[in-house]
């Protein structure tokens, strides 16, 4: 018995050689699934019992939890393919797994962390905020642009009629000129001038509740992705600064990464300097006097400034069930509504979201 125990102890002293490889996209959007493949290679000269665990970060749920165990000797390779469900936005660090091994009888167990699959450190997974999936009305698109009229470049201006032409497959029905169509006997559509595109900066006032911050983040994500789809330079601003402005995937990734990282901040809001001549959209919950004053100062360099107030308890995201309300809108929001006309004369547009409205429907 002593000989067997001694042999088991000596056999289990040296751990097996384990190589863990993960394959998954490093970025994804909240509420989506990513393909995930894990490969484990185990090499052992002596028979050993092994148990390998590789838990995922919080809020990242695998379709199948990876746990590998059993008696092994020599070289063995195991591969599993599943998916990762991204439940919450954020930037997550995925450390290495854990190796447990013992002698064939399972008498002497040892544990050690596995080496990082990535040579540059722990793997990282960026989960970007989701969007509402609502279409931006044509009447609101000039909100995201500002500039002179052009015949080919920029966004279509719904109030500038350049002429008419025959209908082509794919033209929206709302552009059909019914009077000319009835007169000529063939479908005719209106041809509009275009407004030269400008940049769009979305500023988040994070001085609010967690519910507000999550709603504001999704609204900001919807706005910047819609603006980028219209070939407008985009950026996201918080108290910490502004992301690089651009039309490239790198600019979009920087903006989405900032949105994925933001958390409620009770510090007073501070609108950083943004790109001159661009459009500034401010998302706020309380809309205090200091924020309104900063928005008016930003109007000196911005082509247009829009304040979107989202009072706590009044705004419902699309598909969300109504909640019982016990209090009215904050006094700062009521004061903002009373001053909306004066602010509009100064070039600062005010919107207050109520009920199931969405910033993507304002002006429709």
mmCIF file of C-alpha atoms in Angstrom:
data_model
loop_
_atom_site.group_PDB
_atom_site.id
_atom_site.type_symbol
_atom_site.label_atom_id
_atom_site.label_comp_id
_atom_site.label_asym_id
_atom_site.label_seq_id
_atom_site.Cartn_x
_atom_site.Cartn_y
_atom_site.Cartn_z
ATOM 1 C CA UNK A 1 0.000 0.000 0.000
ATOM 2 C CA UNK A 2 2.829 2.362 0.844
ATOM 3 C CA UNK A 3 4.458 1.616 -2.489
ATOM 4 C CA UNK A 4 1.220 2.355 -4.350
ATOM 5 C CA UNK A 5 0.701 5.615 -2.423
ATOM 6 C CA UNK A 6 4.278 6.698 -3.069
ATOM 7 C CA UNK A 7 3.963 5.913 -6.796
ATOM 8 C CA UNK A 8 0.684 7.851 -6.979
ATOM 9 C CA UNK A 9 2.203 10.821 -5.170
ATOM 10 C CA UNK A 10 5.282 10.923 -7.408
ATOM 11 C CA UNK A 11 3.159 10.543 -10.557
ATOM 12 C CA UNK A 12 0.915 13.492 -9.660
ATOM 13 C CA UNK A 13 3.724 15.901 -8.771
ATOM 14 C CA UNK A 14 4.353 17.053 -12.343
ATOM 15 C CA UNK A 15 1.365 18.631 -14.123
ATOM 16 C CA UNK A 16 0.464 17.661 -17.680
ATOM 17 C CA UNK A 17 1.142 20.055 -20.522
ATOM 18 C CA UNK A 18 -2.107 21.811 -21.479
ATOM 19 C CA UNK A 19 -2.659 24.272 -24.338
ATOM 20 C CA UNK A 20 -5.964 26.153 -24.384
ATOM 21 C CA UNK A 21 -7.019 28.025 -27.543
ATOM 22 C CA UNK A 22 -10.126 30.184 -27.891
ATOM 23 C CA UNK A 23 -11.556 31.488 -31.136
ATOM 24 C CA UNK A 24 -14.268 34.179 -30.986
ATOM 25 C CA UNK A 25 -14.853 37.689 -32.416
ATOM 26 C CA UNK A 26 -13.434 40.347 -30.074
ATOM 27 C CA UNK A 27 -16.459 42.650 -30.465
ATOM 28 C CA UNK A 28 -20.215 42.243 -30.498
ATOM 29 C CA UNK A 29 -23.469 44.028 -29.748
ATOM 30 C CA UNK A 30 -25.600 43.628 -26.663
ATOM 31 C CA UNK A 31 -28.318 41.007 -27.069
ATOM 32 C CA UNK A 32 -26.573 39.139 -29.906
ATOM 33 C CA UNK A 33 -24.668 35.864 -30.138
ATOM 34 C CA UNK A 34 -21.097 35.256 -31.220
ATOM 35 C CA UNK A 35 -19.643 31.983 -32.513
ATOM 36 C CA UNK A 36 -17.215 30.422 -30.059
ATOM 37 C CA UNK A 37 -14.759 27.567 -30.521
ATOM 38 C CA UNK A 38 -12.417 26.231 -27.848
ATOM 39 C CA UNK A 39 -9.584 23.734 -28.381
ATOM 40 C CA UNK A 40 -7.661 21.965 -25.611
ATOM 41 C CA UNK A 41 -4.529 19.888 -26.150
ATOM 42 C CA UNK A 42 -3.281 17.730 -23.237
ATOM 43 C CA UNK A 43 0.072 15.921 -23.143
ATOM 44 C CA UNK A 44 1.089 13.630 -20.267
ATOM 45 C CA UNK A 45 3.808 11.007 -19.997
ATOM 46 C CA UNK A 46 2.069 9.219 -17.109
ATOM 47 C CA UNK A 47 -1.620 8.407 -16.616
ATOM 48 C CA UNK A 48 -3.314 11.332 -14.853
ATOM 49 C CA UNK A 49 -6.783 12.498 -13.992
ATOM 50 C CA UNK A 50 -7.380 16.026 -15.243
ATOM 51 C CA UNK A 51 -10.166 18.580 -14.833
ATOM 52 C CA UNK A 52 -10.048 21.723 -16.994
ATOM 53 C CA UNK A 53 -12.455 24.627 -16.445
ATOM 54 C CA UNK A 54 -12.678 27.802 -18.523
ATOM 55 C CA UNK A 55 -15.512 30.035 -17.189
ATOM 56 C CA UNK A 56 -16.639 33.001 -19.259
ATOM 57 C CA UNK A 57 -16.796 36.589 -17.920
ATOM 58 C CA UNK A 58 -19.924 37.824 -16.188
ATOM 59 C CA UNK A 59 -22.849 38.757 -18.449
ATOM 60 C CA UNK A 60 -21.358 36.587 -21.222
ATOM 61 C CA UNK A 61 -23.270 33.311 -21.242
ATOM 62 C CA UNK A 62 -21.962 30.353 -23.283
ATOM 63 C CA UNK A 63 -24.326 27.969 -24.968
ATOM 64 C CA UNK A 64 -22.378 25.174 -23.276
ATOM 65 C CA UNK A 65 -20.177 25.649 -20.223
ATOM 66 C CA UNK A 66 -16.729 24.271 -21.012
ATOM 67 C CA UNK A 67 -15.576 21.631 -18.509
ATOM 68 C CA UNK A 68 -13.220 18.837 -19.555
ATOM 69 C CA UNK A 69 -12.297 15.953 -17.259
ATOM 70 C CA UNK A 70 -11.176 12.356 -17.274
ATOM 71 C CA UNK A 71 -8.233 9.999 -17.276
ATOM 72 C CA UNK A 72 -5.619 10.785 -19.907
ATOM 73 C CA UNK A 73 -2.227 9.600 -21.040
ATOM 74 C CA UNK A 74 -0.130 10.602 -24.016
ATOM 75 C CA UNK A 75 -1.577 13.342 -26.273
ATOM 76 C CA UNK A 76 -5.266 14.134 -26.632
ATOM 77 C CA UNK A 77 -7.100 16.989 -28.416
ATOM 78 C CA UNK A 78 -10.645 18.147 -27.640
ATOM 79 C CA UNK A 79 -12.622 20.751 -29.588
ATOM 80 C CA UNK A 80 -16.046 22.184 -28.868
ATOM 81 C CA UNK A 81 -18.104 24.665 -30.869
ATOM 82 C CA UNK A 82 -20.884 26.731 -29.317
ATOM 83 C CA UNK A 83 -21.913 30.392 -29.053
ATOM 84 C CA UNK A 84 -21.651 33.278 -26.604
ATOM 85 C CA UNK A 85 -24.736 35.311 -25.656
ATOM 86 C CA UNK A 86 -23.864 38.936 -24.847
ATOM 87 C CA UNK A 87 -26.302 40.050 -22.160
ATOM 88 C CA UNK A 88 -24.900 43.415 -21.069
ATOM 89 C CA UNK A 89 -22.696 46.105 -22.580
ATOM 90 C CA UNK A 90 -19.180 46.556 -21.241
ATOM 91 C CA UNK A 91 -15.527 45.663 -21.758
ATOM 92 C CA UNK A 92 -14.694 42.290 -20.266
ATOM 93 C CA UNK A 93 -11.372 40.630 -19.461
ATOM 94 C CA UNK A 94 -11.264 36.887 -20.013
ATOM 95 C CA UNK A 95 -8.435 35.343 -17.992
ATOM 96 C CA UNK A 96 -7.036 31.870 -18.490
ATOM 97 C CA UNK A 97 -8.774 28.749 -17.237
ATOM 98 C CA UNK A 98 -7.939 26.444 -14.335
ATOM 99 C CA UNK A 99 -6.200 23.064 -14.466
ATOM 100 C CA UNK A 100 -6.696 20.434 -11.784
ATOM 101 C CA UNK A 101 -4.832 17.133 -11.978
ATOM 102 C CA UNK A 102 -4.295 14.051 -9.814
ATOM 103 C CA UNK A 103 -2.905 10.540 -9.894
ATOM 104 C CA UNK A 104 -4.955 7.799 -11.614
ATOM 105 C CA UNK A 105 -6.563 6.880 -8.266
ATOM 106 C CA UNK A 106 -7.609 10.480 -7.574
ATOM 107 C CA UNK A 107 -5.832 10.597 -4.201
ATOM 108 C CA UNK A 108 -3.599 13.655 -4.545
ATOM 109 C CA UNK A 109 -5.139 16.656 -6.336
ATOM 110 C CA UNK A 110 -3.306 19.785 -7.420
ATOM 111 C CA UNK A 111 -4.484 23.007 -9.096
ATOM 112 C CA UNK A 112 -2.796 25.693 -11.207
ATOM 113 C CA UNK A 113 -3.951 28.455 -13.562
ATOM 114 C CA UNK A 114 -3.594 27.772 -17.256
ATOM 115 C CA UNK A 115 -1.358 30.015 -19.356
ATOM 116 C CA UNK A 116 -3.066 32.861 -21.164
ATOM 117 C CA UNK A 117 -4.227 31.826 -24.662
ATOM 118 C CA UNK A 118 -3.059 35.239 -25.895
ATOM 119 C CA UNK A 119 0.614 36.124 -25.591
ATOM 120 C CA UNK A 120 -0.234 39.807 -25.049
ATOM 121 C CA UNK A 121 -2.248 39.170 -21.885
ATOM 122 C CA UNK A 122 -5.808 38.199 -20.996
ATOM 123 C CA UNK A 123 -8.306 38.073 -23.835
ATOM 124 C CA UNK A 124 -10.718 41.022 -24.047
ATOM 125 C CA UNK A 125 -14.288 41.126 -25.264
ATOM 126 C CA UNK A 126 -16.014 44.409 -26.082
ATOM 127 C CA UNK A 127 -19.816 44.336 -25.863
ATOM 128 C CA UNK A 128 -21.325 47.390 -27.538
ATOM 129 C CA UNK A 129 -24.779 48.733 -26.630
ATOM 130 C CA UNK A 130 -27.678 47.646 -28.772
ATOM 131 C CA UNK A 131 -29.959 49.892 -30.773
ATOM 132 C CA UNK A 132 -33.704 50.394 -30.998
ATOM 133 C CA UNK A 133 -33.892 49.178 -34.573
ATOM 134 C CA UNK A 134 -36.180 52.060 -35.571
ATOM 135 C CA UNK A 135 -35.872 53.901 -38.867
ATOM 136 C CA UNK A 136 -35.065 57.588 -38.826
ATOM 137 C CA UNK A 137 -37.814 59.577 -40.590
ATOM 138 C CA UNK A 138 -36.798 61.619 -43.621
ATOM 139 C CA UNK A 139 -38.148 64.766 -41.963
ATOM 140 C CA UNK A 140 -35.700 64.343 -39.094
ATOM 141 C CA UNK A 141 -32.623 63.663 -41.193
ATOM 142 C CA UNK A 142 -31.807 67.385 -41.627
ATOM 143 C CA UNK A 143 -31.294 67.320 -37.842
ATOM 144 C CA UNK A 144 -28.160 65.294 -38.539
ATOM 145 C CA UNK A 145 -26.903 67.574 -41.301
ATOM 146 C CA UNK A 146 -26.209 71.222 -41.864
ATOM 147 C CA UNK A 147 -24.733 72.993 -44.852
ATOM 148 C CA UNK A 148 -25.322 74.317 -48.350
ATOM 149 C CA UNK A 149 -27.441 72.704 -51.050
ATOM 150 C CA UNK A 150 -25.803 70.271 -53.444
ATOM 151 C CA UNK A 151 -27.108 68.304 -56.416
ATOM 152 C CA UNK A 152 -25.345 65.040 -55.652
ATOM 153 C CA UNK A 153 -23.617 64.950 -52.241
ATOM 154 C CA UNK A 154 -25.149 64.902 -48.770
ATOM 155 C CA UNK A 155 -28.676 64.272 -47.496
ATOM 156 C CA UNK A 156 -31.897 64.944 -49.339
ATOM 157 C CA UNK A 157 -33.687 68.109 -48.215
ATOM 158 C CA UNK A 158 -37.465 67.390 -48.116
ATOM 159 C CA UNK A 159 -38.398 71.080 -48.609
ATOM 160 C CA UNK A 160 -36.242 71.759 -51.687
ATOM 161 C CA UNK A 161 -37.746 70.546 -54.986
ATOM 162 C CA UNK A 162 -35.295 70.434 -57.878
ATOM 163 C CA UNK A 163 -37.508 68.819 -60.502
ATOM 164 C CA UNK A 164 -39.288 65.624 -61.505
ATOM 165 C CA UNK A 165 -38.300 62.430 -63.288
ATOM 166 C CA UNK A 166 -39.884 59.079 -64.232
ATOM 167 C CA UNK A 167 -40.352 56.516 -61.495
ATOM 168 C CA UNK A 168 -37.582 53.929 -61.084
ATOM 169 C CA UNK A 169 -37.814 50.633 -59.172
ATOM 170 C CA UNK A 170 -36.730 51.234 -55.587
ATOM 171 C CA UNK A 171 -37.995 54.819 -55.298
ATOM 172 C CA UNK A 172 -39.946 55.315 -52.041
ATOM 173 C CA UNK A 173 -43.715 55.740 -52.535
ATOM 174 C CA UNK A 174 -43.705 58.956 -50.517
ATOM 175 C CA UNK A 175 -41.701 60.688 -53.255
ATOM 176 C CA UNK A 176 -44.274 60.048 -56.015
ATOM 177 C CA UNK A 177 -45.719 63.272 -57.470
ATOM 178 C CA UNK A 178 -49.326 62.174 -57.820
ATOM 179 C CA UNK A 179 -50.568 65.288 -59.615
ATOM 180 C CA UNK A 180 -47.932 65.054 -62.352
ATOM 181 C CA UNK A 181 -48.425 61.280 -62.532
ATOM 182 C CA UNK A 182 -52.173 61.709 -63.117
ATOM 183 C CA UNK A 183 -51.575 64.416 -65.715
ATOM 184 C CA UNK A 184 -48.950 62.518 -67.695
ATOM 185 C CA UNK A 185 -50.327 59.009 -67.275
ATOM 186 C CA UNK A 186 -47.033 57.616 -65.900
ATOM 187 C CA UNK A 187 -45.581 57.546 -62.403
ATOM 188 C CA UNK A 188 -43.390 60.575 -61.730
ATOM 189 C CA UNK A 189 -41.272 61.201 -58.636
ATOM 190 C CA UNK A 190 -39.942 64.408 -57.154
ATOM 191 C CA UNK A 191 -36.201 64.991 -57.346
ATOM 192 C CA UNK A 192 -34.839 66.854 -54.321
ATOM 193 C CA UNK A 193 -31.731 68.865 -53.653
ATOM 194 C CA UNK A 194 -29.308 67.623 -51.058
ATOM 195 C CA UNK A 195 -27.864 69.213 -47.965
ATOM 196 C CA UNK A 196 -24.104 68.997 -47.532
ATOM 197 C CA UNK A 197 -23.294 66.598 -44.694
ATOM 198 C CA UNK A 198 -21.768 67.765 -41.426
ATOM 199 C CA UNK A 199 -20.416 65.959 -38.372
ATOM 200 C CA UNK A 200 -22.521 64.701 -35.477
ATOM 201 C CA UNK A 201 -21.380 64.637 -31.838
ATOM 202 C CA UNK A 202 -23.577 62.966 -29.217
ATOM 203 C CA UNK A 203 -22.877 64.159 -25.649
ATOM 204 C CA UNK A 204 -24.057 62.063 -22.690
ATOM 205 C CA UNK A 205 -24.798 63.764 -19.386
ATOM 206 C CA UNK A 206 -24.158 60.793 -17.078
ATOM 207 C CA UNK A 207 -25.473 62.563 -13.969
ATOM 208 C CA UNK A 208 -28.544 60.349 -13.697
ATOM 209 C CA UNK A 209 -29.898 56.967 -12.673
ATOM 210 C CA UNK A 210 -28.796 53.622 -14.091
ATOM 211 C CA UNK A 211 -32.089 53.292 -15.982
ATOM 212 C CA UNK A 212 -31.506 56.646 -17.664
ATOM 213 C CA UNK A 213 -27.887 55.862 -18.536
ATOM 214 C CA UNK A 214 -28.851 52.591 -20.220
ATOM 215 C CA UNK A 215 -31.595 54.299 -22.242
ATOM 216 C CA UNK A 216 -29.315 57.197 -23.176
ATOM 217 C CA UNK A 217 -26.556 54.814 -24.261
ATOM 218 C CA UNK A 218 -28.895 52.934 -26.593
ATOM 219 C CA UNK A 219 -30.244 56.191 -28.017
ATOM 220 C CA UNK A 220 -26.704 57.425 -28.628
ATOM 221 C CA UNK A 221 -25.757 54.137 -30.281
ATOM 222 C CA UNK A 222 -28.785 54.403 -32.580
ATOM 223 C CA UNK A 223 -27.956 57.984 -33.534
ATOM 224 C CA UNK A 224 -24.286 57.472 -34.332
ATOM 225 C CA UNK A 225 -24.927 54.322 -36.361
ATOM 226 C CA UNK A 226 -27.689 56.050 -38.318
ATOM 227 C CA UNK A 227 -25.470 59.068 -38.913
ATOM 228 C CA UNK A 228 -22.588 56.870 -40.042
ATOM 229 C CA UNK A 229 -24.915 55.013 -42.417
ATOM 230 C CA UNK A 230 -25.625 58.434 -43.948
ATOM 231 C CA UNK A 231 -21.869 58.985 -44.384
ATOM 232 C CA UNK A 232 -21.632 61.604 -41.637
ATOM 233 C CA UNK A 233 -18.555 61.879 -39.382
ATOM 234 C CA UNK A 234 -19.556 60.809 -35.864
ATOM 235 C CA UNK A 235 -18.158 61.028 -32.338
ATOM 236 C CA UNK A 236 -19.303 60.499 -28.751
ATOM 237 C CA UNK A 237 -18.547 62.947 -25.956
ATOM 238 C CA UNK A 238 -18.668 62.595 -22.188
ATOM 239 C CA UNK A 239 -17.150 64.540 -19.334
ATOM 240 C CA UNK A 240 -13.866 62.697 -20.001
ATOM 241 C CA UNK A 241 -13.562 63.983 -23.597
ATOM 242 C CA UNK A 242 -14.534 63.359 -27.210
ATOM 243 C CA UNK A 243 -13.770 60.312 -29.338
ATOM 244 C CA UNK A 244 -12.059 60.878 -32.714
ATOM 245 C CA UNK A 245 -14.477 62.171 -35.339
ATOM 246 C CA UNK A 246 -14.675 60.262 -38.609
ATOM 247 C CA UNK A 247 -16.582 58.053 -41.020
ATOM 248 C CA UNK A 248 -14.284 55.044 -40.710
ATOM 249 C CA UNK A 249 -14.962 51.786 -38.844
ATOM 250 C CA UNK A 250 -12.241 52.842 -36.387
ATOM 251 C CA UNK A 251 -14.210 56.002 -35.506
ATOM 252 C CA UNK A 252 -17.382 53.957 -35.014
ATOM 253 C CA UNK A 253 -15.525 51.437 -32.862
ATOM 254 C CA UNK A 254 -14.063 54.214 -30.686
ATOM 255 C CA UNK A 255 -17.525 55.713 -30.196
ATOM 256 C CA UNK A 256 -19.129 52.360 -29.384
ATOM 257 C CA UNK A 257 -16.290 51.485 -27.006
ATOM 258 C CA UNK A 258 -16.882 54.734 -25.123
ATOM 259 C CA UNK A 259 -20.599 53.918 -24.890
ATOM 260 C CA UNK A 260 -19.806 50.411 -23.654
ATOM 261 C CA UNK A 261 -17.645 51.766 -20.829
ATOM 262 C CA UNK A 262 -19.754 54.647 -19.478
ATOM 263 C CA UNK A 263 -21.286 54.450 -16.000
ATOM 264 C CA UNK A 264 -23.437 56.880 -13.979
ATOM 265 C CA UNK A 265 -21.352 59.860 -12.855
ATOM 266 C CA UNK A 266 -22.659 62.273 -10.209
ATOM 267 C CA UNK A 267 -20.102 64.932 -11.123
ATOM 268 C CA UNK A 268 -21.483 68.127 -12.720
ATOM 269 C CA UNK A 269 -21.800 67.811 -16.520
ATOM 270 C CA UNK A 270 -19.074 69.324 -18.661
ATOM 271 C CA UNK A 271 -19.513 69.558 -22.434
ATOM 272 C CA UNK A 272 -16.017 69.352 -23.977
ATOM 273 C CA UNK A 273 -15.147 71.348 -27.108
ATOM 274 C CA UNK A 274 -16.440 69.590 -30.216
ATOM 275 C CA UNK A 275 -15.750 69.923 -33.915
ATOM 276 C CA UNK A 276 -16.500 73.424 -35.232
ATOM 277 C CA UNK A 277 -19.422 73.584 -37.640
ATOM 278 C CA UNK A 278 -20.828 70.234 -36.564
ATOM 279 C CA UNK A 279 -24.074 69.299 -34.870
ATOM 280 C CA UNK A 280 -24.217 68.600 -31.129
ATOM 281 C CA UNK A 281 -26.921 66.372 -29.604
ATOM 282 C CA UNK A 282 -27.082 66.424 -25.781
ATOM 283 C CA UNK A 283 -28.804 63.547 -23.952
ATOM 284 C CA UNK A 284 -29.662 64.403 -20.351
ATOM 285 C CA UNK A 285 -32.033 63.385 -17.568
ATOM 286 C CA UNK A 286 -32.304 66.504 -15.420
ATOM 287 C CA UNK A 287 -31.299 69.282 -17.865
ATOM 288 C CA UNK A 288 -29.976 71.563 -15.142
ATOM 289 C CA UNK A 289 -29.212 75.262 -15.679
ATOM 290 C CA UNK A 290 -25.457 74.614 -15.885
ATOM 291 C CA UNK A 291 -25.915 72.130 -18.740
ATOM 292 C CA UNK A 292 -28.235 74.475 -20.646
ATOM 293 C CA UNK A 293 -25.714 77.300 -20.267
ATOM 294 C CA UNK A 294 -22.926 75.088 -21.617
ATOM 295 C CA UNK A 295 -25.132 74.060 -24.555
ATOM 296 C CA UNK A 296 -25.697 77.723 -25.411
ATOM 297 C CA UNK A 297 -21.941 78.333 -25.287
ATOM 298 C CA UNK A 298 -21.364 75.341 -27.561
ATOM 299 C CA UNK A 299 -23.772 76.909 -30.047
ATOM 300 C CA UNK A 300 -21.120 79.561 -30.738
ATOM 301 C CA UNK A 301 -19.083 77.006 -32.703
ATOM 302 C CA UNK A 302 -21.665 74.320 -33.534
ATOM 303 C CA UNK A 303 -24.056 74.607 -36.480
ATOM 304 C CA UNK A 304 -26.899 73.237 -34.379
ATOM 305 C CA UNK A 305 -27.382 72.142 -30.760
ATOM 306 C CA UNK A 306 -30.189 69.807 -29.704
ATOM 307 C CA UNK A 307 -31.033 69.048 -26.049
ATOM 308 C CA UNK A 308 -32.948 65.788 -25.580
ATOM 309 C CA UNK A 309 -34.311 65.495 -22.032
ATOM 310 C CA UNK A 310 -35.294 62.025 -20.785
ATOM 311 C CA UNK A 311 -37.098 62.481 -17.439
ATOM 312 C CA UNK A 312 -36.854 59.502 -15.129
ATOM 313 C CA UNK A 313 -40.068 57.506 -15.058
ATOM 314 C CA UNK A 314 -41.635 59.132 -18.122
ATOM 315 C CA UNK A 315 -39.611 57.638 -20.960
ATOM 316 C CA UNK A 316 -40.314 54.083 -22.113
ATOM 317 C CA UNK A 317 -38.146 52.260 -24.612
ATOM 318 C CA UNK A 318 -39.884 50.595 -27.576
ATOM 319 C CA UNK A 319 -41.573 47.419 -26.373
ATOM 320 C CA UNK A 320 -41.170 48.266 -22.681
ATOM 321 C CA UNK A 321 -44.261 47.911 -20.474
ATOM 322 C CA UNK A 322 -45.579 51.086 -18.811
ATOM 323 C CA UNK A 323 -44.577 51.721 -15.212
ATOM 324 C CA UNK A 324 -46.792 53.379 -12.608
ATOM 325 C CA UNK A 325 -45.812 57.006 -12.063
ATOM 326 C CA UNK A 326 -45.962 58.648 -8.648
ATOM 327 C CA UNK A 327 -44.311 61.997 -9.319
ATOM 328 C CA UNK A 328 -44.297 64.594 -12.064
ATOM 329 C CA UNK A 329 -41.446 65.731 -14.259
ATOM 330 C CA UNK A 330 -38.516 67.418 -12.478
ATOM 331 C CA UNK A 331 -38.684 71.169 -12.136
ATOM 332 C CA UNK A 332 -35.565 71.546 -14.289
ATOM 333 C CA UNK A 333 -37.296 69.741 -17.175
ATOM 334 C CA UNK A 334 -40.429 71.875 -16.762
ATOM 335 C CA UNK A 335 -38.289 74.979 -16.809
ATOM 336 C CA UNK A 336 -36.585 73.695 -19.949
ATOM 337 C CA UNK A 337 -39.976 73.320 -21.627
ATOM 338 C CA UNK A 338 -40.947 76.864 -20.650
ATOM 339 C CA UNK A 339 -37.698 78.212 -22.128
ATOM 340 C CA UNK A 340 -37.862 76.125 -25.308
ATOM 341 C CA UNK A 341 -38.983 79.074 -27.451
ATOM 342 C CA UNK A 342 -36.231 81.359 -26.170
ATOM 343 C CA UNK A 343 -33.603 78.655 -26.645
ATOM 344 C CA UNK A 344 -34.839 77.977 -30.192
ATOM 345 C CA UNK A 345 -34.180 81.617 -31.095
ATOM 346 C CA UNK A 346 -30.604 81.107 -29.887
ATOM 347 C CA UNK A 347 -30.224 78.017 -32.083
ATOM 348 C CA UNK A 348 -30.726 75.430 -29.310
ATOM 349 C CA UNK A 349 -33.576 72.979 -30.058
ATOM 350 C CA UNK A 350 -35.272 71.266 -27.097
ATOM 351 C CA UNK A 351 -37.024 67.862 -27.070
ATOM 352 C CA UNK A 352 -38.544 66.186 -23.996
ATOM 353 C CA UNK A 353 -39.239 62.475 -24.389
ATOM 354 C CA UNK A 354 -42.464 61.202 -22.843
ATOM 355 C CA UNK A 355 -44.384 57.963 -23.032
ATOM 356 C CA UNK A 356 -43.076 55.595 -25.700
ATOM 357 C CA UNK A 357 -41.523 58.300 -27.861
ATOM 358 C CA UNK A 358 -38.078 57.798 -29.258
ATOM 359 C CA UNK A 359 -35.507 60.329 -30.315
ATOM 360 C CA UNK A 360 -35.519 58.553 -33.661
ATOM 361 C CA UNK A 361 -39.168 59.579 -34.177
ATOM 362 C CA UNK A 362 -39.043 63.206 -33.131
ATOM 363 C CA UNK A 363 -40.212 65.538 -35.852
ATOM 364 C CA UNK A 364 -42.100 62.837 -37.775
#
